[in-house]
Short mmCIF file of C-alpha atoms and ligand atoms in Angstrom, two decimals:
data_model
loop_
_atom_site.label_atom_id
_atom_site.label_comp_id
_atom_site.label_asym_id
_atom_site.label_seq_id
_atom_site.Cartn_x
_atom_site.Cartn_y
_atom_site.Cartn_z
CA UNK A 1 -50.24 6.31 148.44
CA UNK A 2 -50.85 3.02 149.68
CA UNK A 3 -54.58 1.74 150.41
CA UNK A 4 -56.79 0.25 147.52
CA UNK A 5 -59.99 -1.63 148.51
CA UNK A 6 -60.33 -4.39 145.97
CA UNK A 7 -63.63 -6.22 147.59
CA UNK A 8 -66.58 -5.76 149.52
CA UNK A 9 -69.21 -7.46 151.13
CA UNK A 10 -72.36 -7.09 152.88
CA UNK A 11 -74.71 -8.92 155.63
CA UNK A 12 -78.17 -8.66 156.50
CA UNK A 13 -80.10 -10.67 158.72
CA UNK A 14 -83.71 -12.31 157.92
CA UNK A 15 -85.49 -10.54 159.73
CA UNK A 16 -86.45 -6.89 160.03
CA UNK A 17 -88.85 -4.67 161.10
CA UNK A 18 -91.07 -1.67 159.90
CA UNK A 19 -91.28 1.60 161.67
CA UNK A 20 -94.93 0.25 162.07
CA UNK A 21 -93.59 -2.98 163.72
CA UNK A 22 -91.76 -0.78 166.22
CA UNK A 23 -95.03 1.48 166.95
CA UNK A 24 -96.60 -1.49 168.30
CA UNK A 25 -93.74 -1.35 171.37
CA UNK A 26 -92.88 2.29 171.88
CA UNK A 27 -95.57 5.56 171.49
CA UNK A 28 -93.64 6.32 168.08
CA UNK A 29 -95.21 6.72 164.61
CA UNK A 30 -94.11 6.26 161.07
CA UNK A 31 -94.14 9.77 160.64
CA UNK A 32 -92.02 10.58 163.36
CA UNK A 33 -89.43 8.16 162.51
CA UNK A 34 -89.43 9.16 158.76
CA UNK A 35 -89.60 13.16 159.00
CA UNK A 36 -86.89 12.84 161.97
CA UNK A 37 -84.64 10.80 160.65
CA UNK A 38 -85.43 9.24 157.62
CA UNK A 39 -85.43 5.26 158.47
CA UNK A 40 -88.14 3.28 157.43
CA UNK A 41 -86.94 0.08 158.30
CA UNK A 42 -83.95 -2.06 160.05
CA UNK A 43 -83.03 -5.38 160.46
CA UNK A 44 -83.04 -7.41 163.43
CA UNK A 45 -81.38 -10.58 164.30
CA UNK A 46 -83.13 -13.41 165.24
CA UNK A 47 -80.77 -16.43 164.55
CA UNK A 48 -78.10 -14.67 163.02
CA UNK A 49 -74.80 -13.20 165.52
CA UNK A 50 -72.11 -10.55 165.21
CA UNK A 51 -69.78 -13.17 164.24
CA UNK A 52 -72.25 -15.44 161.79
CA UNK A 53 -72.49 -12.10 160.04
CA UNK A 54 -68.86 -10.72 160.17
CA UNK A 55 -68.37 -14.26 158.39
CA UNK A 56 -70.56 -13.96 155.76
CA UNK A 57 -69.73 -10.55 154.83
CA UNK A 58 -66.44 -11.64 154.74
CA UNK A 59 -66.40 -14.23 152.37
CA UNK A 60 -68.23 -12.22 149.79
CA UNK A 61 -65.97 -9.70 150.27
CA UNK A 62 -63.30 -12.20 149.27
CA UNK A 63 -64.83 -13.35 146.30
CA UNK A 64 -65.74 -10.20 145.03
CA UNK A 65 -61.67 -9.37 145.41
CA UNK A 66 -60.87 -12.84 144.17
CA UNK A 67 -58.01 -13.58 146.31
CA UNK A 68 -57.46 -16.40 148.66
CA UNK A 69 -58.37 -16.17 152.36
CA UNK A 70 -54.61 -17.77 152.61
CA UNK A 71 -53.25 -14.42 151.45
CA UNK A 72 -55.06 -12.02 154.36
CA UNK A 73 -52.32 -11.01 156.61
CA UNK A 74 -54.45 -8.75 159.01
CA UNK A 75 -58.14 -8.82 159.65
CA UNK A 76 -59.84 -6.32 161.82
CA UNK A 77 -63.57 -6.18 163.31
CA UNK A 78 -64.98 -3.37 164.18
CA UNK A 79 -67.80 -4.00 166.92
CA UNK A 80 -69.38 -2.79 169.91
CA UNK A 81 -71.54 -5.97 170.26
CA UNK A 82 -69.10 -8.44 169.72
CA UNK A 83 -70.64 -12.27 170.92
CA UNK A 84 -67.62 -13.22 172.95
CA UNK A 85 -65.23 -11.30 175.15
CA UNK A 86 -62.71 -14.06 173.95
CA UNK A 87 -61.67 -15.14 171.32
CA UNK A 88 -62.46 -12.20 169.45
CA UNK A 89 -64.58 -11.49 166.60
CA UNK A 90 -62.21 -11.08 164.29
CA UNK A 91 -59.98 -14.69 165.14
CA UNK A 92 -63.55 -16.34 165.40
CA UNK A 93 -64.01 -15.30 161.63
CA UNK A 94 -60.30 -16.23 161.39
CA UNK A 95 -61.36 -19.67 162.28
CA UNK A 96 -64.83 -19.80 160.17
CA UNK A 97 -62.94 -18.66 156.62
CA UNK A 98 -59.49 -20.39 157.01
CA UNK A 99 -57.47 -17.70 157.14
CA UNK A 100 -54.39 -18.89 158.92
CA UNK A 101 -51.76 -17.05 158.38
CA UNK A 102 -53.50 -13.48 159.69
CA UNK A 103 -53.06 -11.57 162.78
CA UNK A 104 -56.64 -10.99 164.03
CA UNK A 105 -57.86 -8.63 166.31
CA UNK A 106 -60.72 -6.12 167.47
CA UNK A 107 -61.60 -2.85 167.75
CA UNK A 108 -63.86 -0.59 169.45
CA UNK A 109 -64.26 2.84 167.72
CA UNK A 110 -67.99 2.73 168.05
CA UNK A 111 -69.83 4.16 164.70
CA UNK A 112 -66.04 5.01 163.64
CA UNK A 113 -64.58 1.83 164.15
CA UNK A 114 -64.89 0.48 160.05
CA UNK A 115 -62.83 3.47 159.12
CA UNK A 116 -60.45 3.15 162.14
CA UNK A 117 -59.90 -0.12 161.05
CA UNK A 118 -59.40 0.67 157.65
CA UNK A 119 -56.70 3.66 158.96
CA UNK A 120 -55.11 0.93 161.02
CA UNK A 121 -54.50 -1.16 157.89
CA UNK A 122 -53.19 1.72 156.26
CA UNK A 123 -50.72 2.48 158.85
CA UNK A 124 -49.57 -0.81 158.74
CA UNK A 125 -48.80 -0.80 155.05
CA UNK A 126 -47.19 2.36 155.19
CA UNK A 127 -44.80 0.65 157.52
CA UNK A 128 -44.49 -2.20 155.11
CA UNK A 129 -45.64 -4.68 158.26
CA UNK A 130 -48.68 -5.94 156.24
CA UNK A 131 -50.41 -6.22 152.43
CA UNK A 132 -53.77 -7.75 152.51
CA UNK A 133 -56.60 -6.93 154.93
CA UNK A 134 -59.92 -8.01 155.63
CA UNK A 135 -61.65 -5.69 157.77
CA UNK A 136 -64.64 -5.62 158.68
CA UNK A 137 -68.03 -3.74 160.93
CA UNK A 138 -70.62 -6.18 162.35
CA UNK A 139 -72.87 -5.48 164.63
CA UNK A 140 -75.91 -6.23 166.98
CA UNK A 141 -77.50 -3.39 168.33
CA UNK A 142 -81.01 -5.19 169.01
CA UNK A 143 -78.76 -6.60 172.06
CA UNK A 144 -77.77 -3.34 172.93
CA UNK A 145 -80.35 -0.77 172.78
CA UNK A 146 -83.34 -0.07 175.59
CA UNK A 147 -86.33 -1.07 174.04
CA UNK A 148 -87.90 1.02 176.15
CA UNK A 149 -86.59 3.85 175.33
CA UNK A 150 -88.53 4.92 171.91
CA UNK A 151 -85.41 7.85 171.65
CA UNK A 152 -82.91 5.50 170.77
CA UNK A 153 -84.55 2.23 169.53
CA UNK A 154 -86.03 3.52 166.83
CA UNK A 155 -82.54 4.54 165.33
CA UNK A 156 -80.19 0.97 165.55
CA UNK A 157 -80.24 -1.80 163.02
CA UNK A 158 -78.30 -4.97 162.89
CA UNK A 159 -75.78 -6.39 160.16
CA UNK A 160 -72.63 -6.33 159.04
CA UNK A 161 -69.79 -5.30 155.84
CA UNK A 162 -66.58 -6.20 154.92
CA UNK A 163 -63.97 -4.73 152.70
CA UNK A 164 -60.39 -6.88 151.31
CA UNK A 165 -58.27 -3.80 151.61
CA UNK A 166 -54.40 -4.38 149.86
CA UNK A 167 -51.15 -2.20 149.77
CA UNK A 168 -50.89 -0.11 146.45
CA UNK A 169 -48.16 2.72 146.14
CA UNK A 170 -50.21 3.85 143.11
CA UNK A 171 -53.07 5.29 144.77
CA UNK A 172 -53.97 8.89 146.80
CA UNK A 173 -54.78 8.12 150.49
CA UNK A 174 -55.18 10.07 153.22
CA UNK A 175 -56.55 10.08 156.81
CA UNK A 176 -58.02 11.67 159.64
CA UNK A 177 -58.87 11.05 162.91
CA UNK A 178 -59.60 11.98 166.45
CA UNK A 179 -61.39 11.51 170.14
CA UNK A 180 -63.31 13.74 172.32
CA UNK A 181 -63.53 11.10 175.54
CA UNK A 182 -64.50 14.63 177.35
CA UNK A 183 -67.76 14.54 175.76
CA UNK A 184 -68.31 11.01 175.53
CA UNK A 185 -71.22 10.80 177.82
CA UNK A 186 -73.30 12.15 175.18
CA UNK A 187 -73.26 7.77 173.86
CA UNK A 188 -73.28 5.82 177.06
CA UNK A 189 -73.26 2.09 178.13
CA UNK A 190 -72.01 0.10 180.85
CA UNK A 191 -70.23 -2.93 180.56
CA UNK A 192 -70.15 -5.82 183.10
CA UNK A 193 -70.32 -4.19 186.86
CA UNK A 194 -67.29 -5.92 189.02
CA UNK A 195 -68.40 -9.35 191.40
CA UNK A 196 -65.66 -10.48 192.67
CA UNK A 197 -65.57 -12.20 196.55
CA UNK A 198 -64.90 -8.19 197.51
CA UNK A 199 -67.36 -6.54 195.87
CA UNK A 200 -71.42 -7.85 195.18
CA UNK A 201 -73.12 -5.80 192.02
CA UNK A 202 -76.45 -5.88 190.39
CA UNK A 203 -76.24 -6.71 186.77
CA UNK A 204 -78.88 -3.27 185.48
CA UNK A 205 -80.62 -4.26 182.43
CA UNK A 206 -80.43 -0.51 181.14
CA UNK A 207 -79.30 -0.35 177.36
CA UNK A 208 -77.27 2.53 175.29
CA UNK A 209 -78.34 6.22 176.59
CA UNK A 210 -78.02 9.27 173.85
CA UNK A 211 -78.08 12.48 174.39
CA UNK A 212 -79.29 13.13 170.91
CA UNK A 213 -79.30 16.72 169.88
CA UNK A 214 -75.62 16.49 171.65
CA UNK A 215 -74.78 14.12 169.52
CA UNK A 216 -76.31 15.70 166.45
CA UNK A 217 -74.17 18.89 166.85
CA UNK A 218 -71.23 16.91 167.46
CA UNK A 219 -71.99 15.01 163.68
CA UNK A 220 -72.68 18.15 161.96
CA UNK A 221 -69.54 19.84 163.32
CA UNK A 222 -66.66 17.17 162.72
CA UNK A 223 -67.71 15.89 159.27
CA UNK A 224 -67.26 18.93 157.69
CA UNK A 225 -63.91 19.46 159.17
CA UNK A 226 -62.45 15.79 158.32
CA UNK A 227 -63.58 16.57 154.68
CA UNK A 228 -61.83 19.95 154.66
CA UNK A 229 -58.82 18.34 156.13
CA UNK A 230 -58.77 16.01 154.20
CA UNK A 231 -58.45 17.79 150.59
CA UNK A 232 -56.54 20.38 152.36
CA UNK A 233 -53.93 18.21 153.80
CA UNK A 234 -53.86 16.36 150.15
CA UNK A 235 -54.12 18.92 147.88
CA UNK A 236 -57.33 18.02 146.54
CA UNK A 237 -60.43 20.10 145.59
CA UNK A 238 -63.90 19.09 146.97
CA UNK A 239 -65.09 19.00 143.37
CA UNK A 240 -62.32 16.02 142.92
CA UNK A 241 -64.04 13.54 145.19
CA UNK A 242 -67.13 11.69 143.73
CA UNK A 243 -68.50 10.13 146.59
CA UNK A 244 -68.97 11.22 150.57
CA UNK A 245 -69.46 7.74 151.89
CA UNK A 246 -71.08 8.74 155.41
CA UNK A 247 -71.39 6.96 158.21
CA UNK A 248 -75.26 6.25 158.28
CA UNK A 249 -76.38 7.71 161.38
CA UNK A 250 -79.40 9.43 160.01
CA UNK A 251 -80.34 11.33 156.90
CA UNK A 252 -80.88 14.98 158.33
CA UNK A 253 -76.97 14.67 159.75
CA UNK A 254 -76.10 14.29 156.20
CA UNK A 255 -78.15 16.52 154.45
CA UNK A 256 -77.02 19.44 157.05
CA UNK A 257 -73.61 18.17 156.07
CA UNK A 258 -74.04 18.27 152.33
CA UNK A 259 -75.24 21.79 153.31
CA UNK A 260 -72.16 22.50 155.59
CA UNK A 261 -69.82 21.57 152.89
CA UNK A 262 -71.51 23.37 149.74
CA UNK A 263 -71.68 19.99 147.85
CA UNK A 264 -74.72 18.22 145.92
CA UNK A 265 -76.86 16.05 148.11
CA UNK A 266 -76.18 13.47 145.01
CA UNK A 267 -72.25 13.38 146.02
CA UNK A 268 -73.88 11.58 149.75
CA UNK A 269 -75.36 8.07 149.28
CA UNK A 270 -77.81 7.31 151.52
CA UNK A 271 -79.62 3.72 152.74
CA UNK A 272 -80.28 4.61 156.44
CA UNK A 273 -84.05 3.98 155.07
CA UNK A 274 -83.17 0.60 154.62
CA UNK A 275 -81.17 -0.63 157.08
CA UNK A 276 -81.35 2.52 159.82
CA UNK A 277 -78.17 3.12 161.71
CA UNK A 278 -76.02 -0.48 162.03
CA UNK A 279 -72.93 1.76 163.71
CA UNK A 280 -69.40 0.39 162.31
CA UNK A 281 -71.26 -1.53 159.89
CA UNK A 282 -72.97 1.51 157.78
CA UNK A 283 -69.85 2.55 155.71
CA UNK A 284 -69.19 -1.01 154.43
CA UNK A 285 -72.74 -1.42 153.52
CA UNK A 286 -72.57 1.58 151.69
CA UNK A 287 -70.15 0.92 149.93
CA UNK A 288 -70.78 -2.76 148.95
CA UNK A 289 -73.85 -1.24 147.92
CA UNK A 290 -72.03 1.33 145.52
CA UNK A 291 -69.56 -1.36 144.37
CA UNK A 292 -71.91 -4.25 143.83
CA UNK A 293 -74.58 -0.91 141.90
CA UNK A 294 -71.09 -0.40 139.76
CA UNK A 295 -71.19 3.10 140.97
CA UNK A 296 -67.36 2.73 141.72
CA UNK A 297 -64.81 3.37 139.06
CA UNK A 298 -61.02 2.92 139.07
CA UNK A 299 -59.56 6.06 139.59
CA UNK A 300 -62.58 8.09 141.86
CA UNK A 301 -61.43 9.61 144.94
CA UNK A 302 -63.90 8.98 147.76
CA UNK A 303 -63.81 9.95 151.28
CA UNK A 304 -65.38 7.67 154.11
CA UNK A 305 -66.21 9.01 157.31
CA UNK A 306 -67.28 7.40 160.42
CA UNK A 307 -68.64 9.67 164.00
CA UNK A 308 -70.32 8.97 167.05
CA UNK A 309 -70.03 6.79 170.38
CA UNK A 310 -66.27 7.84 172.23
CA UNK A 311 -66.79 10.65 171.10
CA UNK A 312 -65.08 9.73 168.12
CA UNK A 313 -64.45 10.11 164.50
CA UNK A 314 -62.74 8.73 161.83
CA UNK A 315 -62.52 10.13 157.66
CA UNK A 316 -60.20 8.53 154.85
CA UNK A 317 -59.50 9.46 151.20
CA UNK A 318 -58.92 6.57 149.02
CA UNK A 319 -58.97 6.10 145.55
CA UNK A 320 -61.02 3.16 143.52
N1 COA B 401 -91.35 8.88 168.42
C1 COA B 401 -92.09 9.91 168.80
N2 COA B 401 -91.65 10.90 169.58
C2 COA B 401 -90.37 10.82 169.99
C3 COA B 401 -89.53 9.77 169.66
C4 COA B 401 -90.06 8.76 168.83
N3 COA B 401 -89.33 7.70 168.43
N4 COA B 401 -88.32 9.97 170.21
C5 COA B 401 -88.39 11.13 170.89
N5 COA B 401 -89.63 11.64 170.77
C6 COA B 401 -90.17 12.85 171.36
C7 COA B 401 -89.48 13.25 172.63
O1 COA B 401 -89.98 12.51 173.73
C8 COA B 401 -89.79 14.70 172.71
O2 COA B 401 -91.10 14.84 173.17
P1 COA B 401 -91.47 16.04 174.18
O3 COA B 401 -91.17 17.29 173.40
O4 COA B 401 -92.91 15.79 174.45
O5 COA B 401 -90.55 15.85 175.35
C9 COA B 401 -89.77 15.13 171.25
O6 COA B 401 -89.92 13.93 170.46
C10 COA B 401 -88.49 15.82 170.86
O7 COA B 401 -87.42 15.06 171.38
P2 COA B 401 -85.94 15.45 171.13
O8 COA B 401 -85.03 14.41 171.70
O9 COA B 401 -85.73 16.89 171.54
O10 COA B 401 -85.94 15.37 169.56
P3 COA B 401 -84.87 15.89 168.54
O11 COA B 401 -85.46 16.93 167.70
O12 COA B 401 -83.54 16.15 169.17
O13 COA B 401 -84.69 14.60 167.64
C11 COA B 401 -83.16 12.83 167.28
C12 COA B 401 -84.19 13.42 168.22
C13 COA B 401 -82.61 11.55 167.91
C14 COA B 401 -83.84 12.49 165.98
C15 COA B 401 -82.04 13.87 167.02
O14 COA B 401 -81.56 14.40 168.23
C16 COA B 401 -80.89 13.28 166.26
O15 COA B 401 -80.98 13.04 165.08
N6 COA B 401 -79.72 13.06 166.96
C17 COA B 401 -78.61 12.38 166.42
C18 COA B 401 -78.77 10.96 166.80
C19 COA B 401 -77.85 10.02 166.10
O16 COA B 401 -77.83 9.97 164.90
N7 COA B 401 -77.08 9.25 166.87
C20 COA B 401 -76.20 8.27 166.43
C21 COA B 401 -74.93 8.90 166.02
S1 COA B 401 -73.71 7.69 165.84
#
């Protein structure tokens, strides 16, 4: 009980770039890219911000659940890349959709954080403290990555997806959810070093480091074990769910998970071609995607499940 998502959105900006338009920077090829992990293209911002597009996602999200951005009591962002370190993403979009009488906050779950935030709405409905949520992944990654480094910037991609999610005792829900900070090296990035009068620092210009066959075993190893836990812990057969909405990392992490799990490749949308891996954003994407395709019917039982950067991972079952 308790979760129903009754909009979604999606973001994208202008711009974006072929695997061609990234050969011309790093020694990579189309080829590579494609056969390795199955992007052919990503979008990258050139006027557009985390919070423009946290916006905009938003407010189709709202239309599409025709309710009033009045009603929203809670509104999460999900983001690594956020534009400001205050106020936060989430009470900028606050501010940019007029929804005044929500409590706003972020959070940083990495390539999790969409379905952490979802989970955190869900929490607070089971506790009765909230009923209408707008939460949302945005990201920039272009600000993030090395561009240098032609292991990692191939992968990211910018934009952003938003979901109205509202209490409903009616429906199946269901969550799981979990950390590894042990192995969290495997995704790395500083922040800001400390300058203070005490202490002098270099700012480095280095961008995100992945160790990415750790990172890859990781993925294929905790999917699998969300999705059993989840229809274990619910009672559910894996033949009951219609849709593994994965975060979109890369498309040979979720065929070896389709694999894993003995289900149909056709149960796992994919658009990592299109928009390659946009972290917290992917699963709303997906599934505004899915929604706005009318691929979504009242009544399917779906599971969403974010992994990566923490380590961490996030999986929910919810119901259309
Ligand atoms: N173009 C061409 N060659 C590349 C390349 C690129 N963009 N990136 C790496 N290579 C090269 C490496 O330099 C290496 O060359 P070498 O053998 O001469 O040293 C070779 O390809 C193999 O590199 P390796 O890192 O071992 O490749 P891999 O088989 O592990 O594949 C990933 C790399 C990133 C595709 C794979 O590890 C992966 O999918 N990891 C998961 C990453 C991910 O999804 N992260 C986000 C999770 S939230």
């Amino acid at each position: 009980m308790c979760i129903r998502i009754t909009g979604t959105g999606r973001s994208l900006p202008e711009n974006f770039m072929t695997n061609d338009d990234l050969a011309e920077i790093v020694d990579t090829s189309d080829e590579w890219i494609k056969s390795r992990v199955g992007i052919e293209r990503r979008y990258i911002v050139k006027n557009e911000t985390t919070t423009s597009m946290a916006a905009d996602a938003a407010l189709k999200a709202i239309e599409n659940a025709g309710v009033s951005p009045l009603d929203i009591d809670l509104i999460i962002v999900a983001s690594v890349t956020n534009d400001k370190v205050t106020p936060s993403t989430a009470c900028q979009v606050q501010d940019i959709i007029g929804a005044e009488n929500a409590m706003a906050f972020d959070l940083n779950s990495a390539c999790s954080g969409f379905v952490v935030a979802l989970n955190t709405a869900m929490a607070y409905f089971k506790a009765g403290i909230y009923k209408k949520a707008l939460l949302i992944g945005a990201e920039t990654l272009s600000k993030i990555v090395d561009w240098s480094d032609r292991g990692t910037c191939v992968l990211f991609g910018d934009g952003a997806g938003a979901a109205i999610a509202e209490a409903d005792e009616s429906v199946m829900t269901g969550l799981v959810q979990g950390t590894d900070g042990i192995r969290g090296k495997a995704l790395d990035m500083d922040g800001m070093p400390i300058n203070n009068p005490f202490v002098k620092n270099e700012i480095s210009g280095s961008g995100l480091f992945m160790d990415g066959q750790a990172v890859f075993k990781f993925a294929v190893k905790i999917v699998p074990k969300c999705v059993n836990k989840l229809c274990e812990d619910n009672n559910i057969d894996k033949s009951d769910i219609k849709y593994y909405v994965l975060h979109q990392a890369n498309s040979r992490i979720i065929q070896t998970v389709a694999k894993r799990l003995g289900e149909p490749e056709e149960k796992f949308p994919v658009n990592v071609h299109k928009y390659g891996n946009t972290s917290g954003a992917s699963v709303p994407i997906l599934l505004d995607e899915l929604n706005r395709d009318g691929k979504l019917v009242k009544g399917d039982k779906i599971i969403l499940c974010g992994f990566g950067g923490g380590l961490s991972w996030g999986a929910a079952l919810i119901e259309w």
